[in-house]
Amino acid sequence: MRLHVRPHAIEGLELAEQDLLKGDKDDAADIAEKALADPAGDHGTAAYLLARIDLMEGDPDKASKGFQQTLALSKDPRTVAWSHIYLGRLYDTMDPPDRAKAVAEYKAALVTRDSLPDTKQAAESGLAKPFMLPQRDRPADADQPFDPTGKAEKEAYKPTTPQ
């Protein structure tokens, strides 16, 4: 007799996590906000997802508040540890950086009992040296003013006529 095992249906905050990994921030945020509104929802994980979305959207202040909220709500060691790591990285990238607070967050992440090696590696890396945001290559024409009409670009492709 063969047993047919159905694949685990991804739903709720697992689906939100998957959406976020695919880059679908809006759907992930909708699911997380519904979990926060549900008295029986996993508020810690929902706050963590929303904080990461805030980071992706370039709002470090809002993200920081979200990670603080996660620390107050979550019992999951991995979520707590990564919230500390993200907070440490935020302190490292502030202008000016607050290295003392960053180091405290990385140490707090190490104290959390998350058994996965990526957490330990990220926290130890943060202790060893300040986190730096990745640098993006600037386009060669970044110093040129933006031309919304595209006229200058069109002009550049016109053939030159001999005089």
PDB file of C-alpha atoms in Angstrom:
ATOM      1  CA  MET A   1       0.000   0.000   0.000  1.00  0.00           C
ATOM      2  CA  ARG A   2       1.370   3.394  -0.979  1.00  0.00           C
ATOM      3  CA  LEU A   3       0.880   6.433   1.128  1.00  0.00           C
ATOM      4  CA  HIS A   4       0.456   9.683  -0.703  1.00  0.00           C
ATOM      5  CA  VAL A   5       1.757  12.586   1.258  1.00  0.00           C
ATOM      6  CA  ARG A   6       0.446  15.932   0.245  1.00  0.00           C
ATOM      7  CA  PRO A   7       2.942  18.751   0.187  1.00  0.00           C
ATOM      8  CA  HIS A   8       2.641  21.212   3.043  1.00  0.00           C
ATOM      9  CA  ALA A   9       0.444  24.090   1.943  1.00  0.00           C
ATOM     10  CA  ILE A  10       2.216  27.358   2.574  1.00  0.00           C
ATOM     11  CA  GLU A  11      -0.041  29.925   4.144  1.00  0.00           C
ATOM     12  CA  GLY A  12      -0.101  32.779   6.608  1.00  0.00           C
ATOM     13  CA  LEU A  13       3.245  34.195   7.684  1.00  0.00           C
ATOM     14  CA  GLU A  14       5.135  31.427   5.848  1.00  0.00           C
ATOM     15  CA  LEU A  15       3.515  32.687   2.653  1.00  0.00           C
ATOM     16  CA  ALA A  16       4.389  36.260   3.622  1.00  0.00           C
ATOM     17  CA  GLU A  17       8.031  35.226   4.080  1.00  0.00           C
ATOM     18  CA  GLN A  18       8.012  33.538   0.688  1.00  0.00           C
ATOM     19  CA  ASP A  19       6.408  36.612  -0.901  1.00  0.00           C
ATOM     20  CA  LEU A  20       9.066  38.819   0.665  1.00  0.00           C
ATOM     21  CA  LEU A  21      11.860  36.601  -0.653  1.00  0.00           C
ATOM     22  CA  LYS A  22      10.329  36.908  -4.128  1.00  0.00           C
ATOM     23  CA  GLY A  23      10.278  40.690  -3.766  1.00  0.00           C
ATOM     24  CA  ASP A  24       6.507  40.993  -3.367  1.00  0.00           C
ATOM     25  CA  LYS A  25       6.594  43.409  -0.442  1.00  0.00           C
ATOM     26  CA  ASP A  26       2.964  44.485  -0.759  1.00  0.00           C
ATOM     27  CA  ASP A  27       1.474  40.993  -0.399  1.00  0.00           C
ATOM     28  CA  ALA A  28       3.913  40.156   2.399  1.00  0.00           C
ATOM     29  CA  ALA A  29       2.952  43.355   4.248  1.00  0.00           C
ATOM     30  CA  ASP A  30      -0.774  42.642   3.829  1.00  0.00           C
ATOM     31  CA  ILE A  31      -0.412  39.176   5.339  1.00  0.00           C
ATOM     32  CA  ALA A  32       1.775  40.453   8.196  1.00  0.00           C
ATOM     33  CA  GLU A  33      -0.659  43.272   9.006  1.00  0.00           C
ATOM     34  CA  LYS A  34      -3.546  40.777   9.112  1.00  0.00           C
ATOM     35  CA  ALA A  35      -1.528  38.637  11.556  1.00  0.00           C
ATOM     36  CA  LEU A  36      -0.949  41.704  13.756  1.00  0.00           C
ATOM     37  CA  ALA A  37      -4.668  42.479  13.716  1.00  0.00           C
ATOM     38  CA  ASP A  38      -5.560  38.897  14.704  1.00  0.00           C
ATOM     39  CA  PRO A  39      -5.480  38.506  18.525  1.00  0.00           C
ATOM     40  CA  ALA A  40      -4.267  34.915  18.021  1.00  0.00           C
ATOM     41  CA  GLY A  41      -1.705  35.843  15.329  1.00  0.00           C
ATOM     42  CA  ASP A  42       2.054  35.526  15.635  1.00  0.00           C
ATOM     43  CA  HIS A  43       2.676  39.194  16.353  1.00  0.00           C
ATOM     44  CA  GLY A  44       6.442  38.788  16.780  1.00  0.00           C
ATOM     45  CA  THR A  45       6.988  37.255  13.355  1.00  0.00           C
ATOM     46  CA  ALA A  46       4.579  39.730  11.750  1.00  0.00           C
ATOM     47  CA  ALA A  47       6.446  42.690  13.269  1.00  0.00           C
ATOM     48  CA  TYR A  48       9.754  41.177  12.107  1.00  0.00           C
ATOM     49  CA  LEU A  49       8.497  40.851   8.525  1.00  0.00           C
ATOM     50  CA  LEU A  50       7.203  44.421   8.514  1.00  0.00           C
ATOM     51  CA  ALA A  51      10.512  45.720   9.914  1.00  0.00           C
ATOM     52  CA  ARG A  52      12.409  43.983   7.109  1.00  0.00           C
ATOM     53  CA  ILE A  53      10.017  45.489   4.574  1.00  0.00           C
ATOM     54  CA  ASP A  54      10.671  48.930   6.082  1.00  0.00           C
ATOM     55  CA  LEU A  55      14.409  48.320   5.591  1.00  0.00           C
ATOM     56  CA  MET A  56      13.852  47.322   1.978  1.00  0.00           C
ATOM     57  CA  GLU A  57      11.843  50.486   1.445  1.00  0.00           C
ATOM     58  CA  GLY A  58      14.638  52.634   2.869  1.00  0.00           C
ATOM     59  CA  ASP A  59      13.025  53.623   6.186  1.00  0.00           C
ATOM     60  CA  PRO A  60      15.620  52.699   8.844  1.00  0.00           C
ATOM     61  CA  ASP A  61      13.843  54.581  11.658  1.00  0.00           C
ATOM     62  CA  LYS A  62      10.597  52.697  11.120  1.00  0.00           C
ATOM     63  CA  ALA A  63      12.537  49.429  10.713  1.00  0.00           C
ATOM     64  CA  SER A  64      14.354  50.025  13.999  1.00  0.00           C
ATOM     65  CA  LYS A  65      11.029  50.489  15.803  1.00  0.00           C
ATOM     66  CA  GLY A  66       9.757  47.298  14.152  1.00  0.00           C
ATOM     67  CA  PHE A  67      12.761  45.291  15.320  1.00  0.00           C
ATOM     68  CA  GLN A  68      12.329  46.684  18.849  1.00  0.00           C
ATOM     69  CA  GLN A  69       8.675  45.650  18.702  1.00  0.00           C
ATOM     70  CA  THR A  70       9.753  42.192  17.513  1.00  0.00           C
ATOM     71  CA  LEU A  71      12.049  41.830  20.521  1.00  0.00           C
ATOM     72  CA  ALA A  72       9.153  42.661  22.829  1.00  0.00           C
ATOM     73  CA  LEU A  73       6.733  40.242  21.140  1.00  0.00           C
ATOM     74  CA  SER A  74       8.679  37.252  19.821  1.00  0.00           C
ATOM     75  CA  LYS A  75       9.663  34.104  21.659  1.00  0.00           C
ATOM     76  CA  ASP A  76      11.321  32.535  18.586  1.00  0.00           C
ATOM     77  CA  PRO A  77      15.120  32.466  19.139  1.00  0.00           C
ATOM     78  CA  ARG A  78      15.938  32.915  15.448  1.00  0.00           C
ATOM     79  CA  THR A  79      13.629  35.902  15.041  1.00  0.00           C
ATOM     80  CA  VAL A  80      14.988  37.488  18.228  1.00  0.00           C
ATOM     81  CA  ALA A  81      18.629  36.893  17.229  1.00  0.00           C
ATOM     82  CA  TRP A  82      18.160  38.329  13.741  1.00  0.00           C
ATOM     83  CA  SER A  83      16.297  41.338  15.138  1.00  0.00           C
ATOM     84  CA  HIS A  84      19.357  42.052  17.292  1.00  0.00           C
ATOM     85  CA  ILE A  85      21.636  41.633  14.263  1.00  0.00           C
ATOM     86  CA  TYR A  86      19.540  44.000  12.149  1.00  0.00           C
ATOM     87  CA  LEU A  87      19.520  46.548  14.981  1.00  0.00           C
ATOM     88  CA  GLY A  88      23.303  46.238  15.259  1.00  0.00           C
ATOM     89  CA  ARG A  89      23.637  46.847  11.536  1.00  0.00           C
ATOM     90  CA  LEU A  90      21.349  49.858  11.761  1.00  0.00           C
ATOM     91  CA  TYR A  91      23.473  51.332  14.573  1.00  0.00           C
ATOM     92  CA  ASP A  92      26.622  50.667  12.505  1.00  0.00           C
ATOM     93  CA  THR A  93      25.212  52.503   9.485  1.00  0.00           C
ATOM     94  CA  MET A  94      23.780  55.528  11.307  1.00  0.00           C
ATOM     95  CA  ASP A  95      25.281  58.929  10.625  1.00  0.00           C
ATOM     96  CA  PRO A  96      27.242  59.066  12.869  1.00  0.00           C
ATOM     97  CA  PRO A  97      27.493  55.355  13.709  1.00  0.00           C
ATOM     98  CA  ASP A  98      26.835  54.201  17.275  1.00  0.00           C
ATOM     99  CA  ARG A  99      29.343  51.382  17.563  1.00  0.00           C
ATOM    100  CA  ALA A 100      28.736  50.781  21.281  1.00  0.00           C
ATOM    101  CA  LYS A 101      25.025  50.097  20.696  1.00  0.00           C
ATOM    102  CA  ALA A 102      25.829  47.982  17.627  1.00  0.00           C
ATOM    103  CA  VAL A 103      28.245  45.804  19.607  1.00  0.00           C
ATOM    104  CA  ALA A 104      25.643  45.383  22.370  1.00  0.00           C
ATOM    105  CA  GLU A 105      23.111  44.157  19.785  1.00  0.00           C
ATOM    106  CA  TYR A 106      25.553  41.692  18.210  1.00  0.00           C
ATOM    107  CA  LYS A 107      26.377  40.338  21.685  1.00  0.00           C
ATOM    108  CA  ALA A 108      22.660  40.010  22.462  1.00  0.00           C
ATOM    109  CA  ALA A 109      22.246  38.011  19.244  1.00  0.00           C
ATOM    110  CA  LEU A 110      24.978  35.600  20.352  1.00  0.00           C
ATOM    111  CA  VAL A 111      23.328  35.093  23.748  1.00  0.00           C
ATOM    112  CA  THR A 112      20.076  34.100  22.037  1.00  0.00           C
ATOM    113  CA  ARG A 113      19.869  30.361  21.613  1.00  0.00           C
ATOM    114  CA  ASP A 114      19.502  30.158  17.826  1.00  0.00           C
ATOM    115  CA  SER A 115      21.395  27.050  16.777  1.00  0.00           C
ATOM    116  CA  LEU A 116      21.885  27.911  13.112  1.00  0.00           C
ATOM    117  CA  PRO A 117      25.375  28.908  11.967  1.00  0.00           C
ATOM    118  CA  ASP A 118      24.356  31.904   9.831  1.00  0.00           C
ATOM    119  CA  THR A 119      23.136  33.757  12.912  1.00  0.00           C
ATOM    120  CA  LYS A 120      26.364  33.179  14.826  1.00  0.00           C
ATOM    121  CA  GLN A 121      28.451  34.114  11.787  1.00  0.00           C
ATOM    122  CA  ALA A 122      26.517  37.373  11.217  1.00  0.00           C
ATOM    123  CA  ALA A 123      26.774  38.387  14.890  1.00  0.00           C
ATOM    124  CA  GLU A 124      30.487  37.538  15.116  1.00  0.00           C
ATOM    125  CA  SER A 125      31.158  39.426  11.892  1.00  0.00           C
ATOM    126  CA  GLY A 126      29.394  42.474  13.360  1.00  0.00           C
ATOM    127  CA  LEU A 127      31.541  42.240  16.483  1.00  0.00           C
ATOM    128  CA  ALA A 128      34.737  41.943  14.457  1.00  0.00           C
ATOM    129  CA  LYS A 129      34.088  45.030  12.336  1.00  0.00           C
ATOM    130  CA  PRO A 130      31.272  47.515  11.721  1.00  0.00           C
ATOM    131  CA  PHE A 131      28.668  46.510   9.165  1.00  0.00           C
ATOM    132  CA  MET A 132      28.986  48.414   5.904  1.00  0.00           C
ATOM    133  CA  LEU A 133      26.213  48.850   3.384  1.00  0.00           C
ATOM    134  CA  PRO A 134      27.096  47.399  -0.025  1.00  0.00           C
ATOM    135  CA  GLN A 135      28.284  50.049  -2.461  1.00  0.00           C
ATOM    136  CA  ARG A 136      26.467  50.242  -5.751  1.00  0.00           C
ATOM    137  CA  ASP A 137      28.284  51.134  -8.919  1.00  0.00           C
ATOM    138  CA  ARG A 138      27.326  54.534 -10.188  1.00  0.00           C
ATOM    139  CA  PRO A 139      26.460  54.764 -13.860  1.00  0.00           C
ATOM    140  CA  ALA A 140      29.075  56.549 -15.952  1.00  0.00           C
ATOM    141  CA  ASP A 141      26.674  59.403 -16.638  1.00  0.00           C
ATOM    142  CA  ALA A 142      25.633  59.865 -13.000  1.00  0.00           C
ATOM    143  CA  ASP A 143      27.121  63.358 -12.975  1.00  0.00           C
ATOM    144  CA  GLN A 144      24.944  64.437 -15.896  1.00  0.00           C
ATOM    145  CA  PRO A 145      21.634  66.120 -15.086  1.00  0.00           C
ATOM    146  CA  PHE A 146      18.552  63.974 -15.591  1.00  0.00           C
ATOM    147  CA  ASP A 147      16.661  64.741 -18.807  1.00  0.00           C
ATOM    148  CA  PRO A 148      13.088  63.434 -18.464  1.00  0.00           C
ATOM    149  CA  THR A 149      12.338  64.195 -22.133  1.00  0.00           C
ATOM    150  CA  GLY A 150      15.173  62.030 -23.426  1.00  0.00           C
ATOM    151  CA  LYS A 151      15.994  64.786 -25.942  1.00  0.00           C
ATOM    152  CA  ALA A 152      19.717  64.804 -25.173  1.00  0.00           C
ATOM    153  CA  GLU A 153      19.905  61.047 -25.634  1.00  0.00           C
ATOM    154  CA  LYS A 154      18.034  61.261 -28.940  1.00  0.00           C
ATOM    155  CA  GLU A 155      20.382  64.023 -30.101  1.00  0.00           C
ATOM    156  CA  ALA A 156      23.381  61.848 -29.304  1.00  0.00           C
ATOM    157  CA  TYR A 157      22.186  59.200 -31.788  1.00  0.00           C
ATOM    158  CA  LYS A 158      21.619  61.545 -34.711  1.00  0.00           C
ATOM    159  CA  PRO A 159      24.067  60.913 -37.491  1.00  0.00           C
ATOM    160  CA  THR A 160      26.487  63.721 -38.099  1.00  0.00           C
ATOM    161  CA  THR A 161      26.293  65.282 -41.534  1.00  0.00           C
ATOM    162  CA  PRO A 162      29.506  66.252 -43.253  1.00  0.00           C
ATOM    163  CA  GLN A 163      29.892  70.016 -43.736  1.00  0.00           C
TER     164      GLN A 163
END
